[in-house]
PDB file of C-alpha atoms in Angstrom:
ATOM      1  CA  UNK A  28      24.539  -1.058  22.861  1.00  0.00           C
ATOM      2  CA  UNK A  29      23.202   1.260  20.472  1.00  0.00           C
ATOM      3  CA  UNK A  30      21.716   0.277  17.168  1.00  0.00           C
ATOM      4  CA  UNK A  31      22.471   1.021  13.765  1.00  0.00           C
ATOM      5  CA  UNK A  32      22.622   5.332  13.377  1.00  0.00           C
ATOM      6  CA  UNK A  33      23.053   6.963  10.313  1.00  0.00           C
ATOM      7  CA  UNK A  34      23.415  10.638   9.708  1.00  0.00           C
ATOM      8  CA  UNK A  35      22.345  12.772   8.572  1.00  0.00           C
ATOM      9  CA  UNK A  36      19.023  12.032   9.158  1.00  0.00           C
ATOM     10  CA  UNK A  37      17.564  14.460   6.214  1.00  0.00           C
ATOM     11  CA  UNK A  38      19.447  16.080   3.391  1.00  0.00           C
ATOM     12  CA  UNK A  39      18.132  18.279   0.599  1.00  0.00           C
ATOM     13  CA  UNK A  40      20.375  19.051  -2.039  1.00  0.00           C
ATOM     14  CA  UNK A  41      19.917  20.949  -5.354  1.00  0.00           C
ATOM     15  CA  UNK A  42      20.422  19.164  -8.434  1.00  0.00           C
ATOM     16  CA  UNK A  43      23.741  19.009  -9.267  1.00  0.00           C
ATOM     17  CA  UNK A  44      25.317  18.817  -6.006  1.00  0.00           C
ATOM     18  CA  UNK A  45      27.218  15.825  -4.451  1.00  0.00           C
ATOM     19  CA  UNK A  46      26.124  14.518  -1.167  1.00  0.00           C
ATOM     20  CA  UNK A  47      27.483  12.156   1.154  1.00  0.00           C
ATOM     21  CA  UNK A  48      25.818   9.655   3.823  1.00  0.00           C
ATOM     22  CA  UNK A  49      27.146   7.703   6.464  1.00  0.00           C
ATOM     23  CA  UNK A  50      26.509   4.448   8.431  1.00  0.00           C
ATOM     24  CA  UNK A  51      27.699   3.241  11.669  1.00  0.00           C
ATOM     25  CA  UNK A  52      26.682  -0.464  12.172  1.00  0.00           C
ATOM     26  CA  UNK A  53      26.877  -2.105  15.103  1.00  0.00           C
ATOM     27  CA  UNK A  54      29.994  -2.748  15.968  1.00  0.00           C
ATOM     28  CA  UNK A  55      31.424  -5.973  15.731  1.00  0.00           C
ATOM     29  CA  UNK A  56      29.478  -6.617  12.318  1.00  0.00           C
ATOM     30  CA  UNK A  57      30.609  -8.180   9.098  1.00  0.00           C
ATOM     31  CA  UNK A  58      28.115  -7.689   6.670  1.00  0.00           C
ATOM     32  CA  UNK A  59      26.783  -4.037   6.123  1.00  0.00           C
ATOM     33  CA  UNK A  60      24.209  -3.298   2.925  1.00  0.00           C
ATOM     34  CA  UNK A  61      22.956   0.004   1.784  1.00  0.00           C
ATOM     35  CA  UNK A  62      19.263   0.313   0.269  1.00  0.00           C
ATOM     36  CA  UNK A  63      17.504   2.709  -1.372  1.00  0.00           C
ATOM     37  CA  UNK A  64      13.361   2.702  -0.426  1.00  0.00           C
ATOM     38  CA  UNK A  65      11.515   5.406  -2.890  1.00  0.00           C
ATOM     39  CA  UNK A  66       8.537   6.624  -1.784  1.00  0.00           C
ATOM     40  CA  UNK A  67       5.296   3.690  -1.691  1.00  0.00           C
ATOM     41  CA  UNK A  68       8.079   0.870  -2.509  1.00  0.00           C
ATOM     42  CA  UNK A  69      10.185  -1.345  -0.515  1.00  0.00           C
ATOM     43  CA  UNK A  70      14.215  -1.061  -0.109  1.00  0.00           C
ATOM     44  CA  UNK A  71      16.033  -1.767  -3.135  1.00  0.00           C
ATOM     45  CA  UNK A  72      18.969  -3.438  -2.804  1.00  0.00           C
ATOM     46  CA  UNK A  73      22.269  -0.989  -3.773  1.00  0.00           C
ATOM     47  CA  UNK A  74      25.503  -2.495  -2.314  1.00  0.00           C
ATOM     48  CA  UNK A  75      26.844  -5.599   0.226  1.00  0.00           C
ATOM     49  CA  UNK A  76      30.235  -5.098   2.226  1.00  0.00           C
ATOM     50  CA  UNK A  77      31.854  -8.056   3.914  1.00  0.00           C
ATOM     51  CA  UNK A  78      34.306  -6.087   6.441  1.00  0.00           C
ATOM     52  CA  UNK A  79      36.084  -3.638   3.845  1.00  0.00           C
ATOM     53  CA  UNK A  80      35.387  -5.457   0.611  1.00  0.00           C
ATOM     54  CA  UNK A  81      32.348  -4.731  -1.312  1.00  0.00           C
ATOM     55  CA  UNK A  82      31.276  -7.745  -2.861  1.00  0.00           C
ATOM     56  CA  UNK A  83      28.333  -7.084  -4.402  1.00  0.00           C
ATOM     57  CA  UNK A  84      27.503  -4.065  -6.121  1.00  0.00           C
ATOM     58  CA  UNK A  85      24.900  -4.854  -8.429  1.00  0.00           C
ATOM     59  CA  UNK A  86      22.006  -2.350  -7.091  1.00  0.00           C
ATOM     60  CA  UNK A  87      24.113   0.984  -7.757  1.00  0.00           C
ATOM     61  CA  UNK A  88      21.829   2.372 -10.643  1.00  0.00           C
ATOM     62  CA  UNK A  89      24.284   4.289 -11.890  1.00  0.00           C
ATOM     63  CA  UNK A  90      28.395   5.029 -11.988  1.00  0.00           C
ATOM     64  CA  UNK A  91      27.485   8.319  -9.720  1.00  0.00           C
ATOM     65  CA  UNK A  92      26.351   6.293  -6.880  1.00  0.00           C
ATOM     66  CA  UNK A  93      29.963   5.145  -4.921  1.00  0.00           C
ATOM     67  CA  UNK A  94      30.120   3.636  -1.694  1.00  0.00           C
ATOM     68  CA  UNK A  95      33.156   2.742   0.565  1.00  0.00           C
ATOM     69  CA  UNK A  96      33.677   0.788   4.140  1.00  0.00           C
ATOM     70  CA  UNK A  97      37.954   1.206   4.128  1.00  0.00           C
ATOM     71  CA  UNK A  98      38.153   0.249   7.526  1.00  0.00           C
ATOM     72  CA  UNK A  99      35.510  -2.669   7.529  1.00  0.00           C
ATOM     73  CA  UNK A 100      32.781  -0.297  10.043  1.00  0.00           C
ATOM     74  CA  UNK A 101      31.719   2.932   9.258  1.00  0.00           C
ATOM     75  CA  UNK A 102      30.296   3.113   5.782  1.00  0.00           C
ATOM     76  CA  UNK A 103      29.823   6.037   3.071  1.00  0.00           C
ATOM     77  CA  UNK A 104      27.399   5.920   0.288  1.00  0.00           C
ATOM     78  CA  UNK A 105      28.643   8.733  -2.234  1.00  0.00           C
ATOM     79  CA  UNK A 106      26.269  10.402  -4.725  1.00  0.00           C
ATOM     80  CA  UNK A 107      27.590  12.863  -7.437  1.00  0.00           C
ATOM     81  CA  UNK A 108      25.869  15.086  -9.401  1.00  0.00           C
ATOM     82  CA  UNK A 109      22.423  14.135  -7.927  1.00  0.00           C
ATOM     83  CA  UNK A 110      19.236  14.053  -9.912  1.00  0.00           C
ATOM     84  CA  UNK A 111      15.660  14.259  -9.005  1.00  0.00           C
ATOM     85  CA  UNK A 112      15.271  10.699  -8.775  1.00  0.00           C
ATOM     86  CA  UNK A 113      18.128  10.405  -6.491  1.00  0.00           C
ATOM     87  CA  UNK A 114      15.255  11.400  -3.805  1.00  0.00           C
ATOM     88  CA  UNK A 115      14.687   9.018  -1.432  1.00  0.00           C
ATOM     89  CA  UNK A 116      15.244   7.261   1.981  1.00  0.00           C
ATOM     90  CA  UNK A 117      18.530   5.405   1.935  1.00  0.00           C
ATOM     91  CA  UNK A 118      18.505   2.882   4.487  1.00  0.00           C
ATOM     92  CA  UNK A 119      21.949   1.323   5.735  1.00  0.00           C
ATOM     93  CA  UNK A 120      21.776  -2.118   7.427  1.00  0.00           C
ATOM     94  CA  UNK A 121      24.558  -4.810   9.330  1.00  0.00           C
ATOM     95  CA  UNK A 122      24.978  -8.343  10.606  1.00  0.00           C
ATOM     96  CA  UNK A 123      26.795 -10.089  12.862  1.00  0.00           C
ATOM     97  CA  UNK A 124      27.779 -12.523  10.204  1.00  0.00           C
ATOM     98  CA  UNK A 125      26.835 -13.216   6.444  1.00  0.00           C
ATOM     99  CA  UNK A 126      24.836 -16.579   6.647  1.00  0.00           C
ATOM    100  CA  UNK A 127      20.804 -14.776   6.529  1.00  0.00           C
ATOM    101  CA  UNK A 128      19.869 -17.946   8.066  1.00  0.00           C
ATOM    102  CA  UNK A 129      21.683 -17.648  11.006  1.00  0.00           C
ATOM    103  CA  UNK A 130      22.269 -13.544  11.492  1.00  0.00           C
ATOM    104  CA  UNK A 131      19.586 -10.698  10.958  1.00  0.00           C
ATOM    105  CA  UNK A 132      19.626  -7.679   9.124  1.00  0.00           C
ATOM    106  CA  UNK A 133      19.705  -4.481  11.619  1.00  0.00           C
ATOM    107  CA  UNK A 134      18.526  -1.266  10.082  1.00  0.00           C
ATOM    108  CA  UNK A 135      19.146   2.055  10.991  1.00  0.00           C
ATOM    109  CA  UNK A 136      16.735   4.862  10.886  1.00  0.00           C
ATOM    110  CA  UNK A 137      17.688   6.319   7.169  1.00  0.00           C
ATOM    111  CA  UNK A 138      18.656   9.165   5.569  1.00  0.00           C
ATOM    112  CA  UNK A 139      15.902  10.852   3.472  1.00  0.00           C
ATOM    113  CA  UNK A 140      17.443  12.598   1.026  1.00  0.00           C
ATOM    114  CA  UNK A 141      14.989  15.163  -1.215  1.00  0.00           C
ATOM    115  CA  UNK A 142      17.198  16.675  -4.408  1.00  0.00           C
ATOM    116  CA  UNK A 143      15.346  19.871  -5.368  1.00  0.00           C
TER     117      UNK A 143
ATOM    118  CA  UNK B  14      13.326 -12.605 -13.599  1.00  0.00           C
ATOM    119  CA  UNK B  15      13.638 -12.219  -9.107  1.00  0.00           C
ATOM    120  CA  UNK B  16      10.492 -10.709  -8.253  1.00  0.00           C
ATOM    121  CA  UNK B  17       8.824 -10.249  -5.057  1.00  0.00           C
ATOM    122  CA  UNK B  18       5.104  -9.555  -5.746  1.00  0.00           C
ATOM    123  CA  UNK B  19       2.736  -7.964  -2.624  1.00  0.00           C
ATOM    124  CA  UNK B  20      -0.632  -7.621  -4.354  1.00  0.00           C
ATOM    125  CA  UNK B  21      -2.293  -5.635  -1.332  1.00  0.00           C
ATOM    126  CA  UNK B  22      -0.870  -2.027  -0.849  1.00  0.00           C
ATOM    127  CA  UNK B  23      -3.757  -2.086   2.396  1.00  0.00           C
ATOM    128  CA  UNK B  24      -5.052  -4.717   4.472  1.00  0.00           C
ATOM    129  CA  UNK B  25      -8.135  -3.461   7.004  1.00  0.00           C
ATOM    130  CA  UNK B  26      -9.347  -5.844   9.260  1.00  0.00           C
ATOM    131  CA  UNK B  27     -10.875  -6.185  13.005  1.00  0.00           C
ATOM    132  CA  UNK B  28      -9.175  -6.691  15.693  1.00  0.00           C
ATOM    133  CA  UNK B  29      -9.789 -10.570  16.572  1.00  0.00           C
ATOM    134  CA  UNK B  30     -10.165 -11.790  13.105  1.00  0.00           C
ATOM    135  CA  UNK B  31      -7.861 -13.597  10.978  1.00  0.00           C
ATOM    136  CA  UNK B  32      -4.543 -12.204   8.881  1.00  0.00           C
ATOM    137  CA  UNK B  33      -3.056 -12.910   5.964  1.00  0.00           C
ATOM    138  CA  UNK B  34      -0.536 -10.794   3.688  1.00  0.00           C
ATOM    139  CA  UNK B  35       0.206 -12.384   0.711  1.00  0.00           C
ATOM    140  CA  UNK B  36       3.463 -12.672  -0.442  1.00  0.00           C
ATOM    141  CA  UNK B  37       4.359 -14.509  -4.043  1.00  0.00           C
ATOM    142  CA  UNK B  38       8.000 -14.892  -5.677  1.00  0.00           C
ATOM    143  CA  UNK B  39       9.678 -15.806  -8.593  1.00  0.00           C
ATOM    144  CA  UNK B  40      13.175 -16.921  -8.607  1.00  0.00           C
ATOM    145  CA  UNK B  41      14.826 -19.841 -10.811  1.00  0.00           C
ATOM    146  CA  UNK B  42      16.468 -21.777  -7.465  1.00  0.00           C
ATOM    147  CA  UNK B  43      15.809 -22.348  -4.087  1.00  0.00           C
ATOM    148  CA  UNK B  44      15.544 -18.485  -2.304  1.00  0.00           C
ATOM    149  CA  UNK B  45      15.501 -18.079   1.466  1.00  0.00           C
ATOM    150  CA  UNK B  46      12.357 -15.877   2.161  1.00  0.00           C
ATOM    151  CA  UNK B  47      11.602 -13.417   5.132  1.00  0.00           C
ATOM    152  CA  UNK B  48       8.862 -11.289   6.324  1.00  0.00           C
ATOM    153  CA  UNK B  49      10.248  -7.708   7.508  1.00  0.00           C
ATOM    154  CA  UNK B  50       7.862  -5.152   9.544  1.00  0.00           C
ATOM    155  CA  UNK B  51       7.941  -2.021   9.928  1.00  0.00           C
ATOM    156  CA  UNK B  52       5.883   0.130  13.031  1.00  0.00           C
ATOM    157  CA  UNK B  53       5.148   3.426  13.011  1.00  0.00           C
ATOM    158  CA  UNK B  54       7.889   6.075  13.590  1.00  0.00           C
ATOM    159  CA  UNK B  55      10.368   2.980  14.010  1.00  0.00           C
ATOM    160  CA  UNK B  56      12.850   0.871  11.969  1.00  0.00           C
ATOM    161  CA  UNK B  57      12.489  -2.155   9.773  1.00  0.00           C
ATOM    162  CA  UNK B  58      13.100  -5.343  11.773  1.00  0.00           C
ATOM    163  CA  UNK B  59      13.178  -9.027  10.576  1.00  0.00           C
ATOM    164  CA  UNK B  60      10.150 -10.499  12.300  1.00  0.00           C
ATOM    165  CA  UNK B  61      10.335 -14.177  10.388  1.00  0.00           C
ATOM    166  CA  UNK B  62      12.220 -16.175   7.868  1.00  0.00           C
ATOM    167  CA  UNK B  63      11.056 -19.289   6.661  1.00  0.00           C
ATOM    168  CA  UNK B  64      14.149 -21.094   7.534  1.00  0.00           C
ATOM    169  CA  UNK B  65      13.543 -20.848  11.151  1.00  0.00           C
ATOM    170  CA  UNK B  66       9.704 -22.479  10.792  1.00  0.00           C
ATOM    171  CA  UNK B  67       9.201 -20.507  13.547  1.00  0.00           C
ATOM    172  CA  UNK B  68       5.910 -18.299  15.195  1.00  0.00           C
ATOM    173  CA  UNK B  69       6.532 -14.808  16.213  1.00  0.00           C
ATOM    174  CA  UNK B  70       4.102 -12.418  17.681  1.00  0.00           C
ATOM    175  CA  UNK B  71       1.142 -15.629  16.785  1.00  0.00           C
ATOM    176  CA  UNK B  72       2.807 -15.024  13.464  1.00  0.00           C
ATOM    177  CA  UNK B  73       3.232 -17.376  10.945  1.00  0.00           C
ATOM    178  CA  UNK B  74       4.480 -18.395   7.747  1.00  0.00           C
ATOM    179  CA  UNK B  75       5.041 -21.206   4.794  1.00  0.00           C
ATOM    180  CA  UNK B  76       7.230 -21.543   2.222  1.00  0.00           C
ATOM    181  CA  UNK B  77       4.820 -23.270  -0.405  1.00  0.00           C
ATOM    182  CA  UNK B  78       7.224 -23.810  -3.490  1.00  0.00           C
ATOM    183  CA  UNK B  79       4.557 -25.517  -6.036  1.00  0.00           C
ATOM    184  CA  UNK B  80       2.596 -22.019  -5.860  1.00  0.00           C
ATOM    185  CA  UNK B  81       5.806 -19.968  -5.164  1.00  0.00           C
ATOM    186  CA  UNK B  82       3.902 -17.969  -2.266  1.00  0.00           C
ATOM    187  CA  UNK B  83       5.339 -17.467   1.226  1.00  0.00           C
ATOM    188  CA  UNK B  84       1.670 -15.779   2.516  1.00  0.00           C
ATOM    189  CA  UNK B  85       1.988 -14.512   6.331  1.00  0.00           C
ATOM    190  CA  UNK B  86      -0.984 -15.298   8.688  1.00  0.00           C
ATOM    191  CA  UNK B  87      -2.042 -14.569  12.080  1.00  0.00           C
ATOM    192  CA  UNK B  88      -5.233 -16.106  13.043  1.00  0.00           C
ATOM    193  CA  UNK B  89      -6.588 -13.298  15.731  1.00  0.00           C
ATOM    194  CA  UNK B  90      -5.451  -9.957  14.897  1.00  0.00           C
ATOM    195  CA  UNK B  91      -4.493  -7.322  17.180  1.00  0.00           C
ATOM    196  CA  UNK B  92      -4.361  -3.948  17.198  1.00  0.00           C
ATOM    197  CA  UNK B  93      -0.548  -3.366  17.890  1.00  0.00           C
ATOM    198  CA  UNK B  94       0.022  -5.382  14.851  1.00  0.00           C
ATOM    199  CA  UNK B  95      -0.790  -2.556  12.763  1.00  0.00           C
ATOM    200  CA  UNK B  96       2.609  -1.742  10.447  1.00  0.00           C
ATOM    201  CA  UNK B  97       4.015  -2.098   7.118  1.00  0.00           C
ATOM    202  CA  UNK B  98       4.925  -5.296   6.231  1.00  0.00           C
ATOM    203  CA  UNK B  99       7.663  -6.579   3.635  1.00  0.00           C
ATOM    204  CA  UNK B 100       8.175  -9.351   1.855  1.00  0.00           C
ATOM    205  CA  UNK B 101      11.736 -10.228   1.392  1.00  0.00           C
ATOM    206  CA  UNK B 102      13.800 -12.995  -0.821  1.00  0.00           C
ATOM    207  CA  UNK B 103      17.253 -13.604  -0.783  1.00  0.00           C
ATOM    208  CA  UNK B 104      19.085 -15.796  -3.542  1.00  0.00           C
ATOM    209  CA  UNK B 105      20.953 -18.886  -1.977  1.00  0.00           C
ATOM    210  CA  UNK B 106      23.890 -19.882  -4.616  1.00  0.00           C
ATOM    211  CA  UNK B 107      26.310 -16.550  -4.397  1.00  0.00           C
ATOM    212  CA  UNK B 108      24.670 -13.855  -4.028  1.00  0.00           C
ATOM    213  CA  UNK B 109      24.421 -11.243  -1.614  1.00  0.00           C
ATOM    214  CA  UNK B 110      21.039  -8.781  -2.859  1.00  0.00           C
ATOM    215  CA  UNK B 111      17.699  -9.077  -0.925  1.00  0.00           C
ATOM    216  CA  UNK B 112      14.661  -8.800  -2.968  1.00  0.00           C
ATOM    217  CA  UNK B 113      11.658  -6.823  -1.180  1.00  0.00           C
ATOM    218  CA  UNK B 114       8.140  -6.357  -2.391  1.00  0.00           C
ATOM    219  CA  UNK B 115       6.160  -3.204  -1.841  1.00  0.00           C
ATOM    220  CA  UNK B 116       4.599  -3.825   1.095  1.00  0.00           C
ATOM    221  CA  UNK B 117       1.209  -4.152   2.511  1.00  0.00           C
ATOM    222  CA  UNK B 118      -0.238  -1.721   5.236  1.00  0.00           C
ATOM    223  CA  UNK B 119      -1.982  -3.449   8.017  1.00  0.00           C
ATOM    224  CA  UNK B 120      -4.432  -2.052   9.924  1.00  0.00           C
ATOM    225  CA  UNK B 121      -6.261  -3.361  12.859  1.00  0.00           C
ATOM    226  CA  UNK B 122      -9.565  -1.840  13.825  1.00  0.00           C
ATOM    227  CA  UNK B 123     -10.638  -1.781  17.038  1.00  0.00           C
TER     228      UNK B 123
END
């Protein structure tokens, strides 16, 4: 079936603004994690869901950054007030299960998200 | 402190010689390590984790623990393999975050 989509695909917002981005795993998987890959570095680790609870949160730089998964599928990554360094390609990834021995990471295509 | 260190933002070589992106860690435990890649205009995809001692696309890769490296190698290059590749470490005892280096950008010239 189809992979991992997340939309939108590009967002610009102006400073300030809130914007929210959303993930559709595949369905079926337990573990979903959200990253955030500035430009010339690799993903950075924000968040880790298990179904609906977000156990690890660690990787939000900041209390503006919010992310949900209520119904243990589709995910939202919140950002309020968003600053210049907000800009960035947030990438949005699942599993099957939580063992990273066993189950791969699947990532979607990103959302690149330029705050003017 | 976790780190995943990538020294080489570029890697150039010919097609039909030998590979290797280097890939060092440090992390106070025993870390499961992967090697993500990345082709052009497509998404990241696991293509090894040390775990599975396994050889994908003539790829390999060893965990080496005394020098805390986890360097990928190919020994003939091709030009399809030409991508981004990451470096990825995950922490075994209770936690969920994934640790990526920078990357290094392979390219194989014909």
């Amino acid at each position: 079936g189809a992979g991992v989509s997340q939309s939108p695909r590009y967002k610009v917002a102006k400073r300030g603004q809130d914007v929210a981005l959303r993930c559709d795993p595949i369905s079926g998987h337990v573990s979903l994690f959200w990253y955030q890959q500035a430009l010339g570095q690799g993903p950075e680790f924000l968040t880790y869901f298990q179904n609906e609870a977000q156990l690890d949160k660690s990787g939000l730089p900041s209390d503006r950054f919010f992310a949900e998964r209520p119904e243990g599928s589709v995910s939202t990554l919140k950002i309020q007030r968003t600053q210049q360094e907000d800009s960035a390609v947030y990438l949005c990834a699942s599993s099957l299960g939580t063992r990273p021995q066993t189950y791969e990471q699947y990532f979607g295509p990103g959302t690149r998200l330029t705050v003017t | 402190a976790q780190r995943v260190t990538q020294p080489e933002k570029l890697l150039s070589v010919f097609k039909g010689a030998p590979v290797e992106l280097k890939c060092n860690y440090s992390y106070s435990g025993s870390p499961e390590l992967f090697w993500y890649v990345q082709y052009s205009r497509q998404r990241l995809q696991l293509l090894l984790r040390h775990i599975s001692r396994e050889s994908i696309k003539g790829f390999t890769a060893d965990l080496n623990k005394g020098e805390t490296s986890f360097h990928l190698k190919k020994p003939f290059a091709q030009e399809e393999d030409s991508a981004m590749y990451y470096c990825a470490l995950k922490g075994t005892s209770g936690t969920y975050k994934y640790i990526f280096g920078t990357g290094t950008r392979l390219k194989v010239l014909a």
